[in-house]
mmCIF file of C-alpha atoms in Angstrom:
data_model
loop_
_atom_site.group_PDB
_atom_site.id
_atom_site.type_symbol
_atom_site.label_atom_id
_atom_site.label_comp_id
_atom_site.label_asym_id
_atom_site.label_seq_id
_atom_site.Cartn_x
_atom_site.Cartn_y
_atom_site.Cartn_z
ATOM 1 C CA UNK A 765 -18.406 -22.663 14.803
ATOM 2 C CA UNK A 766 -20.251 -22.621 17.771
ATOM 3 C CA UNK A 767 -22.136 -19.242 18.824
ATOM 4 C CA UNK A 768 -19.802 -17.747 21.556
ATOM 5 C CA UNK A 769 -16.730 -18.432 18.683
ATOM 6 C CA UNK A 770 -19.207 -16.757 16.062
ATOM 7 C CA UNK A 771 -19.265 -13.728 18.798
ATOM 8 C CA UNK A 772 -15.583 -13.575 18.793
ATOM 9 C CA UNK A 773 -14.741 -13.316 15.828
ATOM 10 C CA UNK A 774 -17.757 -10.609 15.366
ATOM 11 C CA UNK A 775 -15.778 -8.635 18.168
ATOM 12 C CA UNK A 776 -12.436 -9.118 16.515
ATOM 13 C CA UNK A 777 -13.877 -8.268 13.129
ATOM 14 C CA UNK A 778 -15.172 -4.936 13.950
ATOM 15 C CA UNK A 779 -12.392 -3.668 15.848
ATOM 16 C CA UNK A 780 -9.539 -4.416 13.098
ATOM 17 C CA UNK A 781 -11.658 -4.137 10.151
ATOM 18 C CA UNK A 782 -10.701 -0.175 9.372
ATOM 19 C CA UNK A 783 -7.235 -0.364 10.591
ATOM 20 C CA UNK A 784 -6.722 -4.166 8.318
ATOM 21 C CA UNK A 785 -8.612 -1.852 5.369
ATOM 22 C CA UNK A 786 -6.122 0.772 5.801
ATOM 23 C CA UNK A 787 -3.054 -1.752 5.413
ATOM 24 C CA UNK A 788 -4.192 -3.349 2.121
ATOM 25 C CA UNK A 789 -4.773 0.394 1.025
ATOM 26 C CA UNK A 790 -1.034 1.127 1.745
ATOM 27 C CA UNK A 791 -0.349 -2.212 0.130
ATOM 28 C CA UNK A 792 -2.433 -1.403 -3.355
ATOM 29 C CA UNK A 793 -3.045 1.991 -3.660
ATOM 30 C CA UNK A 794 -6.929 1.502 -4.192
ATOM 31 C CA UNK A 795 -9.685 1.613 -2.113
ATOM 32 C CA UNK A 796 -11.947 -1.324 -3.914
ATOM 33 C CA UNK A 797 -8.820 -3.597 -3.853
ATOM 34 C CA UNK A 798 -8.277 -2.627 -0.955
ATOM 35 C CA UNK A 799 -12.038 -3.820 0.183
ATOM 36 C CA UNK A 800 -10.938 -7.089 -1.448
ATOM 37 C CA UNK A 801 -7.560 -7.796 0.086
ATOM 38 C CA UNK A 802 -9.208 -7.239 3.532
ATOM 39 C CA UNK A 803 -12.039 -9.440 3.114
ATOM 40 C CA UNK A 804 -9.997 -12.131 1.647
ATOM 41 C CA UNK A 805 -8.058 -11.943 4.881
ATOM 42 C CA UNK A 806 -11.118 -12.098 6.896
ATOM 43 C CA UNK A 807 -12.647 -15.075 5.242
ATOM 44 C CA UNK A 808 -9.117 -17.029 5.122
ATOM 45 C CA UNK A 809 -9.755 -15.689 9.334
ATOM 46 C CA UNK A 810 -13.023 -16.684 9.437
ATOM 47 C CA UNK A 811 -12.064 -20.566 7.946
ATOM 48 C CA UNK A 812 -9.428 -20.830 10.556
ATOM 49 C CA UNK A 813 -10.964 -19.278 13.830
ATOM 50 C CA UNK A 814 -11.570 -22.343 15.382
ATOM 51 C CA UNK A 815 -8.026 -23.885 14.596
ATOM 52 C CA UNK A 816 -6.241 -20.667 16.180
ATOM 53 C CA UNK A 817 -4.940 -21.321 20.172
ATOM 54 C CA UNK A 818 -3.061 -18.107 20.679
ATOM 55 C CA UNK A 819 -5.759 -15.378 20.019
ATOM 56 C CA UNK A 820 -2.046 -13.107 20.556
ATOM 57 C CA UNK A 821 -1.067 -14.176 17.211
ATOM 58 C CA UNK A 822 -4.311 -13.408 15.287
ATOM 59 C CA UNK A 823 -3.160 -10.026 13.698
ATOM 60 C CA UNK A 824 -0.109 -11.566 12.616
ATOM 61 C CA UNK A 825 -1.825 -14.104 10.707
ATOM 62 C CA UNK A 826 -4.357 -11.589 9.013
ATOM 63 C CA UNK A 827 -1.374 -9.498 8.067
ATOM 64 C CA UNK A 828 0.200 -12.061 6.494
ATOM 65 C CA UNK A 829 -2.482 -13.231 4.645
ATOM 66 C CA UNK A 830 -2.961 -9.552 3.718
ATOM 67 C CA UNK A 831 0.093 -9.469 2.172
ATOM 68 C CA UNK A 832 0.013 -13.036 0.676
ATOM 69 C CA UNK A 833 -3.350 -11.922 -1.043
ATOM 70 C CA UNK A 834 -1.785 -8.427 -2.122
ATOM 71 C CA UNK A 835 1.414 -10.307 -4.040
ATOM 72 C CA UNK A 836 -0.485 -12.676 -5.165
ATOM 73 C CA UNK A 837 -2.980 -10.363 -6.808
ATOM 74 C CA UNK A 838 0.224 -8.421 -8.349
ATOM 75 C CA UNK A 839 1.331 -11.211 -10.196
ATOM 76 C CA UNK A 840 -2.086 -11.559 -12.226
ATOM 77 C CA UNK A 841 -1.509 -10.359 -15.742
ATOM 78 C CA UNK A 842 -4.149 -8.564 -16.279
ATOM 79 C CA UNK A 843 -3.343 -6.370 -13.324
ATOM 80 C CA UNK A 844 -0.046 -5.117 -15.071
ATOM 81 C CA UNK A 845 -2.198 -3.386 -18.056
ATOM 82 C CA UNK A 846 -2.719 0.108 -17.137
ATOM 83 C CA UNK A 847 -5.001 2.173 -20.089
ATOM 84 C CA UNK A 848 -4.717 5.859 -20.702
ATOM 85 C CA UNK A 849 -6.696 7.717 -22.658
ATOM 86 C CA UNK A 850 -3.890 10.349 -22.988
ATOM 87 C CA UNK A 851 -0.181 9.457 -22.708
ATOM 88 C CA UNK A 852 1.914 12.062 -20.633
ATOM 89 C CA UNK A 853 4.023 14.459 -21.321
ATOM 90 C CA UNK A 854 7.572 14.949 -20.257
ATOM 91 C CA UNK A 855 8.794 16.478 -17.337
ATOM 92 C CA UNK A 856 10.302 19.637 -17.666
ATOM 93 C CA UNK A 857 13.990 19.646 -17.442
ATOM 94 C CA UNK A 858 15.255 21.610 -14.245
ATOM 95 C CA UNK A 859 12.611 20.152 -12.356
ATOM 96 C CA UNK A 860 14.496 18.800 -9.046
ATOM 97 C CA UNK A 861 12.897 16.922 -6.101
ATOM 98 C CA UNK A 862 14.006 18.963 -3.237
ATOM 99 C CA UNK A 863 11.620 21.789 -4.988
ATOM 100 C CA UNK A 864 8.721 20.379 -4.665
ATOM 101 C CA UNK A 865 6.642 18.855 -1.667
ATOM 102 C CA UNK A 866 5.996 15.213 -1.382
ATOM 103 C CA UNK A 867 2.587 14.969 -0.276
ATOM 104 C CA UNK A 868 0.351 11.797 0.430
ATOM 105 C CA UNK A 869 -0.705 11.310 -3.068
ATOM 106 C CA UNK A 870 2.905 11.271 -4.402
ATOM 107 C CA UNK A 871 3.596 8.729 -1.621
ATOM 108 C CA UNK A 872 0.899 6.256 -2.538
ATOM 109 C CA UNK A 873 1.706 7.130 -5.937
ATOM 110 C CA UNK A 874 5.093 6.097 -5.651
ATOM 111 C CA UNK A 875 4.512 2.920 -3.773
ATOM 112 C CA UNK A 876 2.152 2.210 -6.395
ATOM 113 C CA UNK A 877 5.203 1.587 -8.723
ATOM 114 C CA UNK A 878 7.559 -0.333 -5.977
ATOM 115 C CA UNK A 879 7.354 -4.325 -6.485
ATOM 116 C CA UNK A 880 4.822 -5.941 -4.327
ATOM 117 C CA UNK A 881 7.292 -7.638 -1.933
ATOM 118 C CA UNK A 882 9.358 -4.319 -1.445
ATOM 119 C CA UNK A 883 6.458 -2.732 -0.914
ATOM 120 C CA UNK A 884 5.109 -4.622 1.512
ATOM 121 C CA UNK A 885 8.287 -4.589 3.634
ATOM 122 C CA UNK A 886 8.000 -0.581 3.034
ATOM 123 C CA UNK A 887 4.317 -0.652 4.748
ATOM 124 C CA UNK A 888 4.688 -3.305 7.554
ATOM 125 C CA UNK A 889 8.215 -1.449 8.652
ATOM 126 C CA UNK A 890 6.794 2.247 7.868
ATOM 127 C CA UNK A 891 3.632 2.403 8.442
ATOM 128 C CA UNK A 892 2.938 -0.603 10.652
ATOM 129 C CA UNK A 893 5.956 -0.039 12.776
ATOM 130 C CA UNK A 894 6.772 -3.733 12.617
ATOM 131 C CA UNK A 895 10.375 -3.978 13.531
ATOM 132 C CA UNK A 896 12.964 -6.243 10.898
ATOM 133 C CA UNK A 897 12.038 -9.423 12.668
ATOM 134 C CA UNK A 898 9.001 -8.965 13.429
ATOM 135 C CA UNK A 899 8.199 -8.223 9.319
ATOM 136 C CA UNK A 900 10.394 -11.540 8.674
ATOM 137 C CA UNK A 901 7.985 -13.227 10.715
ATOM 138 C CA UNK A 902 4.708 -12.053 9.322
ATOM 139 C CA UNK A 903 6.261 -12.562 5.991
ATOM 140 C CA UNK A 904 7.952 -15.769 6.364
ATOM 141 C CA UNK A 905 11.434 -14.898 5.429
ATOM 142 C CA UNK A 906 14.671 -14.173 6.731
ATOM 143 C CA UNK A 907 15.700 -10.916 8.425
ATOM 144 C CA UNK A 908 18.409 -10.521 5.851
ATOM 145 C CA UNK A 909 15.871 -10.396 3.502
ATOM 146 C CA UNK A 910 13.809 -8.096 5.292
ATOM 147 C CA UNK A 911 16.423 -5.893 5.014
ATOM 148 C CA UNK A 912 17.791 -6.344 1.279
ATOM 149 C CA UNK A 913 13.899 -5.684 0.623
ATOM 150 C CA UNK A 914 13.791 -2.453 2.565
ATOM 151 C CA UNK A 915 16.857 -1.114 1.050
ATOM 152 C CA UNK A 916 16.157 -1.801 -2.396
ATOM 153 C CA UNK A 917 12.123 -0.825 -2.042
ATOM 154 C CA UNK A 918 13.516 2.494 -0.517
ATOM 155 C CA UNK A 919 16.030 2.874 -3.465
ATOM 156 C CA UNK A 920 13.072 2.359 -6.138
ATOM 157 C CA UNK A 921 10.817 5.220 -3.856
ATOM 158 C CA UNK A 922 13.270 7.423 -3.654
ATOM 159 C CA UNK A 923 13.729 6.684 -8.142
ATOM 160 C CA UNK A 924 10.223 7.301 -8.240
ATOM 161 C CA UNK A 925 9.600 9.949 -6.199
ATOM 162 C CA UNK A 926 12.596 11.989 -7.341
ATOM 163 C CA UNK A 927 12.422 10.774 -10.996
ATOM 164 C CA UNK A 928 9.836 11.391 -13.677
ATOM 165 C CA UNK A 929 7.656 8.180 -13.548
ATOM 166 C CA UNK A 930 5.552 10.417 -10.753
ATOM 167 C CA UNK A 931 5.639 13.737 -12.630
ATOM 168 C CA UNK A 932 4.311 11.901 -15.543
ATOM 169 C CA UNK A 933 1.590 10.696 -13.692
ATOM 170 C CA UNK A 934 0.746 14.050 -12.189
ATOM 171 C CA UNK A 935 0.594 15.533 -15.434
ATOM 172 C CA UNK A 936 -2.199 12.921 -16.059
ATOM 173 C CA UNK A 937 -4.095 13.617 -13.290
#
């Protein structure tokens, strides 16, 4: 790249790089993979700067490589091994979900536990504000899919943050 593309992208880097960060957050639930996802996206940017003509459709593509890189990283094994050093107890019985207050820990919590596709449907439509096609578009799929995803990612939520998987984990914490 020549040194007025090397600018751009410099320019482009620094103004997405905490709002990019805070996507792969929503999409993994950890800061340092998080850090990870985003600069994967960046350097898969980076490669590509000088190939991209409509400089409109650059946040799409790091999006989509964001999420690309955050289902991909899901289906490593070793990421599916969680150790505890002490298992959790049960959930009292009575407890009910409209008694308690979801806050943003039980959210992220929650989505923690929703499959990475569903999930990423849940944070481009919820927390993006992508509309159905324009999350079929960044994710390469239909918008019948878009919507299957949404429904059943909000089902598993709702499970989650109404069942005892998340009350177990509190009780953890």
């Amino acid at each position: 790249m020549d040194q007025h593309e090397e600018q751009e992208f410099a320019e482009y880097f620094a103004a997405k790089r905490d709002s990019v960060r805070r996507t792969a957050y929503m999409l993994c639930g950890d800061w340092h993979k998080a850090d990870d996802l985003a600069q994967t996206a960046f350097v898969a940017l980076h490669r590509r700067w000088r190939k991209i003509r409509d400089r409109s459709a650059t946040d799409a593509y790091v999006r989509k490589t964001l999420v690309r890189a955050s289902i991909d990283e899901s289906r490593r094994p070793w990421r599916r091994e969680r150790n505890v050093d002490v298992l959790p107890e049960s959930v009292a019985a009575g407890t009910r979900f409209d008694e308690r207050i979801v806050d943003r820990e039980d959210l992220l919590a929650g989505l923690r536990q929703v499959p990475p596709k569903q999930r990423a449907v849940l944070v481009l439509r919820y927390f993006e504000g992508m509309d159905v096609g324009g999350v079929a578009k960044a994710l390469g799929c239909s918008e019948g899919n878009v919507k299957s995803q949404t429904a059943r990612g909000l089902a598993k939520l709702r499970e989650v943050l109404g069942g005892s998987e998340l009350a177990e984990q509190r009780e953890t914490r």
